[in-house]
Short mmCIF file of C-alpha atoms in Angstrom, two decimals:
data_model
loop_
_atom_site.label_atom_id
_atom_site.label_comp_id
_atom_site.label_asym_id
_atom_site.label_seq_id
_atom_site.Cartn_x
_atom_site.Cartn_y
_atom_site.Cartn_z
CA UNK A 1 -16.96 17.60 0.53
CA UNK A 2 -14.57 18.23 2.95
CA UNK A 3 -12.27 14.78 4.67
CA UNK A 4 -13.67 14.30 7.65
CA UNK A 5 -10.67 14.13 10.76
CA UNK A 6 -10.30 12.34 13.99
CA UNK A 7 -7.44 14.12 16.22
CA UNK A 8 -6.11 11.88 18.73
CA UNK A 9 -3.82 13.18 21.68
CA UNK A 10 -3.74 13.21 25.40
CA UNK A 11 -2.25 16.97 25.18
CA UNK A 12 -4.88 19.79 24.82
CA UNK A 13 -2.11 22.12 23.67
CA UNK A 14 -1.63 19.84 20.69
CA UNK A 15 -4.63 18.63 20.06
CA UNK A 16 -6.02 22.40 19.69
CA UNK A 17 -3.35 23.44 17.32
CA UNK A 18 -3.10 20.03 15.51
CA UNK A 19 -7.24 20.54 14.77
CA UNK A 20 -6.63 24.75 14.19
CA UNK A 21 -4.54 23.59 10.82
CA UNK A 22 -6.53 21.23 10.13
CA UNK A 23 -9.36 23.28 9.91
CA UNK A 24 -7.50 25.89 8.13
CA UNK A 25 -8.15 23.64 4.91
CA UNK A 26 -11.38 24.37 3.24
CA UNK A 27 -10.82 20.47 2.15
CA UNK A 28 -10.50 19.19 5.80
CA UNK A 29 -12.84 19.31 8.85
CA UNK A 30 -12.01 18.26 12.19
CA UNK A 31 -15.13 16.17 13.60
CA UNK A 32 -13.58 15.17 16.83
CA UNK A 33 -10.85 14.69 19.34
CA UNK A 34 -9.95 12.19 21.32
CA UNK A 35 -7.51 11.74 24.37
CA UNK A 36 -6.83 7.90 24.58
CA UNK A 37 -6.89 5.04 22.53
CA UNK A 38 -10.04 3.57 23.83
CA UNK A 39 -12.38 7.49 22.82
CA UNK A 40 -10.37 6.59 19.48
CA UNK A 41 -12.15 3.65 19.00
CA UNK A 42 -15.35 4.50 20.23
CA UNK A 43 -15.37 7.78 18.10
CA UNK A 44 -14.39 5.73 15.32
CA UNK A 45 -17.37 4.21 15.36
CA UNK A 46 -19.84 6.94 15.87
CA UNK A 47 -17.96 9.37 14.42
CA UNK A 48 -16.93 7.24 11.04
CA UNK A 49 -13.69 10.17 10.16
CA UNK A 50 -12.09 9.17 6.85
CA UNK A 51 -8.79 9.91 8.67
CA UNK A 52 -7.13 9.93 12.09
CA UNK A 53 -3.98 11.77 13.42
CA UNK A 54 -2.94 9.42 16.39
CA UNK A 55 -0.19 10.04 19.35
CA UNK A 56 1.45 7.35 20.61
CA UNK A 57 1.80 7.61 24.42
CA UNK A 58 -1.31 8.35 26.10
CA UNK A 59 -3.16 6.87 29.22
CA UNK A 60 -5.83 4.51 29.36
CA UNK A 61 -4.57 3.16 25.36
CA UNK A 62 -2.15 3.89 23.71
CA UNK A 63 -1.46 4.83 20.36
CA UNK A 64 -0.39 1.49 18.57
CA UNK A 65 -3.04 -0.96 20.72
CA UNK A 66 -5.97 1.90 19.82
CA UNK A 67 -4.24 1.52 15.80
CA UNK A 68 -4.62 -2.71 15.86
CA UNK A 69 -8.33 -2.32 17.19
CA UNK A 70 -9.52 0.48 14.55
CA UNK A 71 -8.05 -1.73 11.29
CA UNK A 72 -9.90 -4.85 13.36
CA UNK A 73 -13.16 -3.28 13.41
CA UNK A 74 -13.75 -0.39 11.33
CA UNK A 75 -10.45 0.27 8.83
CA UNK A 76 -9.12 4.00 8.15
CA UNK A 77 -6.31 5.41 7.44
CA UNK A 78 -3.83 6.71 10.28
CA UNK A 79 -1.50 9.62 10.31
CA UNK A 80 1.06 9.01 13.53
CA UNK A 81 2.84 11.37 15.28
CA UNK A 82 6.22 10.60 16.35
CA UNK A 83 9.30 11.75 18.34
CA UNK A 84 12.66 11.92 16.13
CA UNK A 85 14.12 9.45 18.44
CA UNK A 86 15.62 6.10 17.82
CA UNK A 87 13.21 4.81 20.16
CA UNK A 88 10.49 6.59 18.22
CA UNK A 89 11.73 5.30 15.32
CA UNK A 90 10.88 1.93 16.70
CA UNK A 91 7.77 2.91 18.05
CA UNK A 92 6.54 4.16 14.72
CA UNK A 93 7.69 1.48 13.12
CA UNK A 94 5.41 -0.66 15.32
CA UNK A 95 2.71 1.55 14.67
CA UNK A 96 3.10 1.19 10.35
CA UNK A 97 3.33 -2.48 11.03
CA UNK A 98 0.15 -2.20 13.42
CA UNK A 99 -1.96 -0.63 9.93
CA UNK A 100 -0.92 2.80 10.32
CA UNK A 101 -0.24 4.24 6.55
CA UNK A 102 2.28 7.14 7.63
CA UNK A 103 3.99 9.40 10.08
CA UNK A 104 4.94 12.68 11.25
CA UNK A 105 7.60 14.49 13.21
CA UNK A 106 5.94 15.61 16.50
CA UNK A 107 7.13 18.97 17.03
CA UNK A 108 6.08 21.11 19.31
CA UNK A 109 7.61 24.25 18.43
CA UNK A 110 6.73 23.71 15.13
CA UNK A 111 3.37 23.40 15.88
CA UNK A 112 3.16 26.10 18.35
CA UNK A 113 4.52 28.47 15.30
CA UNK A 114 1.78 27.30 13.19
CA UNK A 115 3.73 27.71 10.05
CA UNK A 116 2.43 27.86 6.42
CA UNK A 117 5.16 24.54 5.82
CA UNK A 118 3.80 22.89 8.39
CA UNK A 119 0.07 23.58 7.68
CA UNK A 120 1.02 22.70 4.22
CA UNK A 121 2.53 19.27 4.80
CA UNK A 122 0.05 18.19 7.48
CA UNK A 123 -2.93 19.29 4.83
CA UNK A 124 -0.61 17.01 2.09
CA UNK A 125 -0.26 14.04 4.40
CA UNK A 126 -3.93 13.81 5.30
CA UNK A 127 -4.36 14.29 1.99
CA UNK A 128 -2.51 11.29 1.07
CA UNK A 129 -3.73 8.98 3.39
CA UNK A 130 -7.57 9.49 2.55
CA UNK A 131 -6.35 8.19 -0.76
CA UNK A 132 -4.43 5.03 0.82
CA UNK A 133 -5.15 1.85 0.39
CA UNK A 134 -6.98 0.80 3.12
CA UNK A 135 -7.32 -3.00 2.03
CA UNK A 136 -3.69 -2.89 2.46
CA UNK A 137 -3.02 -1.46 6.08
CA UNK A 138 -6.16 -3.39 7.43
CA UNK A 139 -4.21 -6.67 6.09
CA UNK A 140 -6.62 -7.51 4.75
CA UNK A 141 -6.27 -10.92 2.68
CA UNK A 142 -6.46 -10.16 -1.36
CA UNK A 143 -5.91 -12.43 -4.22
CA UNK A 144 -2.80 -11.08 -6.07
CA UNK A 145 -3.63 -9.60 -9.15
CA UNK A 146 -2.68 -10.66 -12.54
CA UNK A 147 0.75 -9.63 -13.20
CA UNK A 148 1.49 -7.17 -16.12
CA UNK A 149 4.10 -5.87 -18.45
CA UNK A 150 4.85 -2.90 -20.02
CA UNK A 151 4.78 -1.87 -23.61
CA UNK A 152 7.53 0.99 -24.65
CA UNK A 153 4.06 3.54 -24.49
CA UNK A 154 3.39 2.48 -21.26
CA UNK A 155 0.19 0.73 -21.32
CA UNK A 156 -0.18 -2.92 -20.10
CA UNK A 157 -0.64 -5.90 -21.41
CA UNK A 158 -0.72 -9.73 -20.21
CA UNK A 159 2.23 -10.65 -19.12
CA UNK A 160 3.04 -14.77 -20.23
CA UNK A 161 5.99 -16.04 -20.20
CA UNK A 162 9.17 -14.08 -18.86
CA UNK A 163 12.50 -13.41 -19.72
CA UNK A 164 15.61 -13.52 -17.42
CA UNK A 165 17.06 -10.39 -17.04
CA UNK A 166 20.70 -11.92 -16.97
CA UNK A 167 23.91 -10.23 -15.95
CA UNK A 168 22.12 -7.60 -13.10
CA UNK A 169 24.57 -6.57 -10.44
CA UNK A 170 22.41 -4.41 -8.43
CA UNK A 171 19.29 -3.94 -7.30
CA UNK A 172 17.96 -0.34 -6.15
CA UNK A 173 14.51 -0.29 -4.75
CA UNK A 174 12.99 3.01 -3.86
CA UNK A 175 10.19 3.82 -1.92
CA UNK A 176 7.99 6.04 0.64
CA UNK A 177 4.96 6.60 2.40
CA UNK A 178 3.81 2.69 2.48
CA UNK A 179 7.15 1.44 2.07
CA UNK A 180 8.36 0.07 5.32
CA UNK A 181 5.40 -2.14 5.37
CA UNK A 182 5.93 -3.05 2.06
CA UNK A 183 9.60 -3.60 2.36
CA UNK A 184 8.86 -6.45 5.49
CA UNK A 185 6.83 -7.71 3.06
CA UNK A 186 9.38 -8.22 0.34
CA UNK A 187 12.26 -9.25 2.51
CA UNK A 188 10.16 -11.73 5.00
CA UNK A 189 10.06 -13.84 1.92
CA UNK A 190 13.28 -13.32 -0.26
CA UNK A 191 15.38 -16.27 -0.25
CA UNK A 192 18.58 -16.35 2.37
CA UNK A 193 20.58 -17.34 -0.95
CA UNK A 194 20.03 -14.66 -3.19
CA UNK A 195 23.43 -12.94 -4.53
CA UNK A 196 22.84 -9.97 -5.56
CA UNK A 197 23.57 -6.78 -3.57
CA UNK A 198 20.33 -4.67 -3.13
CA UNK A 199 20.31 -0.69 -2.56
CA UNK A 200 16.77 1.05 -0.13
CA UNK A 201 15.78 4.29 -0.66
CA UNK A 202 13.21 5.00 1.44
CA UNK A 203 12.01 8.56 2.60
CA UNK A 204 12.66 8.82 6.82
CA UNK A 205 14.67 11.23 8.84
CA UNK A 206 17.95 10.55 9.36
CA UNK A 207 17.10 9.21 13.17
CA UNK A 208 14.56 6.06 11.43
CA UNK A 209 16.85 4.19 9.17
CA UNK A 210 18.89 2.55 11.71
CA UNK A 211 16.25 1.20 13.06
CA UNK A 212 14.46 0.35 10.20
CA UNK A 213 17.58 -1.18 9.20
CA UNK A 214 18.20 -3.61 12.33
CA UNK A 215 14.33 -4.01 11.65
CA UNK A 216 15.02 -5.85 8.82
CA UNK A 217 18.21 -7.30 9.52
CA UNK A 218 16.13 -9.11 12.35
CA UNK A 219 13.65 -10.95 10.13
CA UNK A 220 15.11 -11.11 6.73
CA UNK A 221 17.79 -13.95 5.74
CA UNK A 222 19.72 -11.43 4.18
CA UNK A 223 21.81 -8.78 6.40
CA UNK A 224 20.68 -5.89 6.40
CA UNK A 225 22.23 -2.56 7.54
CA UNK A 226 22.13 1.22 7.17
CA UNK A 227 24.23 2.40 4.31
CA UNK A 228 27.98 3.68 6.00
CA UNK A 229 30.44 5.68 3.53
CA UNK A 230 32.94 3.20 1.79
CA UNK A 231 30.55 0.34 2.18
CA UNK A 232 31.54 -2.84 -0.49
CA UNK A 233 28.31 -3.80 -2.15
CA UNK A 234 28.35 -7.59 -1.16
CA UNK A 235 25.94 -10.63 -2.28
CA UNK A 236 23.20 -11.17 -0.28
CA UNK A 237 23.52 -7.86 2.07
CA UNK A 238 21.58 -4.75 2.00
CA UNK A 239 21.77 -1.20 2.71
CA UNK A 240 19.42 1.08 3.73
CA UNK A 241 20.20 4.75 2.71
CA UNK A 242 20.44 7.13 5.77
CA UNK A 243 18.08 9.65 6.68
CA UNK A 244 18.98 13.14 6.04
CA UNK A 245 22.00 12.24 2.79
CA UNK A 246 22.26 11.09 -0.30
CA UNK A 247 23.23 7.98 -1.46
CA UNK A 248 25.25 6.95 -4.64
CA UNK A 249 26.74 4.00 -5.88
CA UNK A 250 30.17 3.25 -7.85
CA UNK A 251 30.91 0.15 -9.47
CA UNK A 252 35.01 0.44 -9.31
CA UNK A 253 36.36 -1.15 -7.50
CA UNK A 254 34.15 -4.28 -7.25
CA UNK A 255 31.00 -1.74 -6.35
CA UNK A 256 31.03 0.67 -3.37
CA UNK A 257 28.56 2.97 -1.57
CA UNK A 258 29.08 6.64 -1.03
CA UNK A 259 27.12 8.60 1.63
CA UNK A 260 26.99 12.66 0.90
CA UNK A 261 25.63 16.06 2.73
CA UNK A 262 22.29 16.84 0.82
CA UNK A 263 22.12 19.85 -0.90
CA UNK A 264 18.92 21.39 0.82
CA UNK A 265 17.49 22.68 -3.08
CA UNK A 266 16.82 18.61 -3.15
CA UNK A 267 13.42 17.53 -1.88
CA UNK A 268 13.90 14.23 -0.58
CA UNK A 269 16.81 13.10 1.42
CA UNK A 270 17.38 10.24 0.64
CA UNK A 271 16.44 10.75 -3.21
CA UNK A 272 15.52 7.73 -4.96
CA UNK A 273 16.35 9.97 -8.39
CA UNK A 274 19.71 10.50 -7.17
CA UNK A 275 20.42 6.72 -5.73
CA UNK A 276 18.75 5.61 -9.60
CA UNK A 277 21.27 8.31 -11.43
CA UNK A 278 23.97 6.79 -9.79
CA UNK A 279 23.26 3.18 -10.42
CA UNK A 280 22.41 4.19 -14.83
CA UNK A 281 26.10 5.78 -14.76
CA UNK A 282 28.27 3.23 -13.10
CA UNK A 283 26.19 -0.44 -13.74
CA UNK A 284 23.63 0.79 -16.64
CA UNK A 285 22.22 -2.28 -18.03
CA UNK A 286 23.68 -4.66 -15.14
CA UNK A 287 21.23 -2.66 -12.85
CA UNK A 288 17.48 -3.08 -11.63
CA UNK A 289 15.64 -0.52 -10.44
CA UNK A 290 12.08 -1.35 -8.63
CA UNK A 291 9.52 1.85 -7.80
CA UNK A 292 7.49 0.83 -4.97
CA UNK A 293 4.63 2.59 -3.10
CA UNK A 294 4.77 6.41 -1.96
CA UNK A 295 3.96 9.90 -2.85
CA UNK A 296 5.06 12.02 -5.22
CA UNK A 297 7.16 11.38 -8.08
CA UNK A 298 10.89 10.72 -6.86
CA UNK A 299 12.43 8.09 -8.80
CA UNK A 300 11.43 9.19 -12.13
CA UNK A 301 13.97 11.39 -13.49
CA UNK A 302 16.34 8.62 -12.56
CA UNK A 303 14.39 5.93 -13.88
CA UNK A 304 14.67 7.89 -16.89
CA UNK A 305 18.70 7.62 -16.81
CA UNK A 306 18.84 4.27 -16.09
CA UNK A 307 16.47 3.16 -19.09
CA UNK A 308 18.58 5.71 -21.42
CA UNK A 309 21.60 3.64 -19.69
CA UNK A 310 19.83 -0.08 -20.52
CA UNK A 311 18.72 -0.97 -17.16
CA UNK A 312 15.61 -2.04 -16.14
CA UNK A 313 12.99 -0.97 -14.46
CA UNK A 314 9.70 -2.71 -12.18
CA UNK A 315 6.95 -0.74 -10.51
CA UNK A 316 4.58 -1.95 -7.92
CA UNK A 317 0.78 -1.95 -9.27
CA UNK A 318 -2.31 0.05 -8.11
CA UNK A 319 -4.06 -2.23 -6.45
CA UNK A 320 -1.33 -2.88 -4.00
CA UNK A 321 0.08 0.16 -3.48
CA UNK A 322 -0.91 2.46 -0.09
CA UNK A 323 -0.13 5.68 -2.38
CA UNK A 324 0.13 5.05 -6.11
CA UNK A 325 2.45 8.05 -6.74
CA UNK A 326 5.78 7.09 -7.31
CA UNK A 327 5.01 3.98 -9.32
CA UNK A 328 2.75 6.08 -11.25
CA UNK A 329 4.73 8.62 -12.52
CA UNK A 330 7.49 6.43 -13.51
CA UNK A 331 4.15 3.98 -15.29
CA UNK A 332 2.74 7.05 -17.55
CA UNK A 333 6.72 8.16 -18.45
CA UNK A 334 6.69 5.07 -20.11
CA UNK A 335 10.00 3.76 -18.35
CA UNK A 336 8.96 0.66 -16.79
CA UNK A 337 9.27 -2.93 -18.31
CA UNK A 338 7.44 -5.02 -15.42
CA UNK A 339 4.58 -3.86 -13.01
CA UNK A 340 4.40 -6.28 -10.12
CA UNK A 341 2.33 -6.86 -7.24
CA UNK A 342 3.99 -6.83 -4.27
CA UNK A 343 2.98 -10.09 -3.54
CA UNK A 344 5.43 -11.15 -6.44
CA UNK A 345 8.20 -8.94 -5.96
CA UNK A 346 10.40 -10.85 -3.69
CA UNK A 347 9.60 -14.32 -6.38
CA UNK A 348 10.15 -12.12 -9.55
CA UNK A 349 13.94 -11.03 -7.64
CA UNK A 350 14.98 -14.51 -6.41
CA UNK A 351 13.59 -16.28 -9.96
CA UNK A 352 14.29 -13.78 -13.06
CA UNK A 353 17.30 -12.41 -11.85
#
């Protein structure tokens, strides 16, 4: 049965194309369009799509308010569309934080082309979302789940008592489609006095992580700030990989981050596979890596080098996840010592390291 689709956007050029792809799919069916916020709601209801593309700006509603009523009343996942701006980087960012699961650039021209890329990754991120979480990005209240380790084959098994993984000098966490939520989560809650310097990789355009950064920066107790060339890993600071390069890590010289083009052959830019390949060469066992919530499988093949290296390894579980991808794939390679709820990640960093 085909996923049912709720366009939402206050431009009939769009919203015709936008519902033309979608309906391109033989697994998607637009049931609806909407221009406002408040026909988003109300279709919601009658309508009951298992996924909505929402605009931000519109008249009557806009995009974020219409996003904090639908996860109030009836929960499903959202697919923004956003300007490559800094201040659409913020405005996205208020819409993730509002329940919306992920995001996409809002080009026009690309659009009016009607590309087979663009049908493709539109199809992909519907996709993705219909399998999201939606417990999560309606905020809703869960019990945390019982915590889990992993056995060398993978599988799980109670996890008792822990211990310390002593002598870690970095921590790398990589994430993507779920992760900026997840990532407030973590850093809301992590101690002002933890000393270790921590790496994010998470997948945005090179225009987002600023402002995801000084996102951050303004509610952690840590400072936080995008990732510059010849940056000294510090204590207690973080840095958040730019959009658009690649990020790698040296330990000389008391530690250092290095910011580099991206060859366009690599997939993801930032690359959580090439931030994790980095950290197994230069700290190797004196490094942590943690998989959190996102499609797709980046992060394995460097999870891979830093277990061959000795480090270690956590992955967010299922049930808390918005896409189980990443943590996945790195979970059935058999790589990971810990899986953690994300309810526990920011305890498990500030007590067992």
């Amino acid at each position: 049965m085909a996923l049912k689709v709720l366009v939402v956007d206050d431009s009939g050029f769009f919203r015709r194309r936008v519902t033309d792809i979608i309906n391109a799919d033989a697994n998607l069916e637009v049931i609806g369009v909407a221009e406002n916020g408040l026909q988003a709601i109300e279709l919601n209801e009658s309508l009951k799509p298992d996924v909505i593309t929402m605009d931000y700006e519109m008249p009557v509603m806009d995009g974020i308010t219409a996003v904090r009523k639908i996860m109030a009343s009836r929960p499903v996942p959202v697919l923004m569309f956003s300007s490559l701006t800094f201040e659409g980087a913020r405005v996205t960012l208020d819409a993730l934080d509002a329940g919306a699961v992920d995001f996409l650039p809002k080009n026009f021209d690309a659009i009016a082309r009607n590309s087979a890329s663009i049908r493709k990754l539109l199809a992909e991120k519907i996709q993705a979302v219909a399998r999201g979480s939606l417990k999560a990005n309606a905020k809703a209240v869960q019990p945390a789940p019982t915590r889990v380790t992993q056995t060398p084959s993978g599988s799980s098994a109670d996890e008792g008592p822990r211990e310390k993984l002593r002598g870690i000098e970095l921590v790398v966490i990589g994430t993507s489609t779920g992760g900026p939520a997840a990532l407030q989560k973590i850093f809301k809650t992590l101690p002002s006095n933890f000393n270790k310097p921590i790496v994010i990789v998470q997948h945005m355009p090179a225009s987002f992580t600023s402002a995801f950064a000084e996102r951050l920066n303004n509610l952690s107790g840590l400072t936080v700030k995008e990732a510059q060339e010849g940056d000294v890993l510090r204590p207690g600071h973080v840095y958040v990989a730019p959009g658009g390069k690649q990020l790698i890590v040296d330990r000389r010289q008391g530690g250092s981050v290095h910011i580099l083009d991206s060859d366009e052959r690599v997939s993801y830019r930032p690359s959580v596979d090439i931030a994790l390949a980095s950290a197994a060469k230069h700290y190797g066992s004196k490094a942590l890596g943690v998989v959190l919530t996102g499609m797709g499988a980046d992060g394995r093949e460097g999870a891979r080098l830093l277990k061959q290296a000795g480090g270690h390894l956590w992955a967010q579980d299922e049930a808390s996840c918005v896409i189980y991808g990443m943590p996945m794939a790195v979970v059935n390679a058999g790589l990971v010592d810990s899986v953690v709820s994300l309810d526990q990640v920011s305890e498990r960093l500030s007590k067992d390291i």
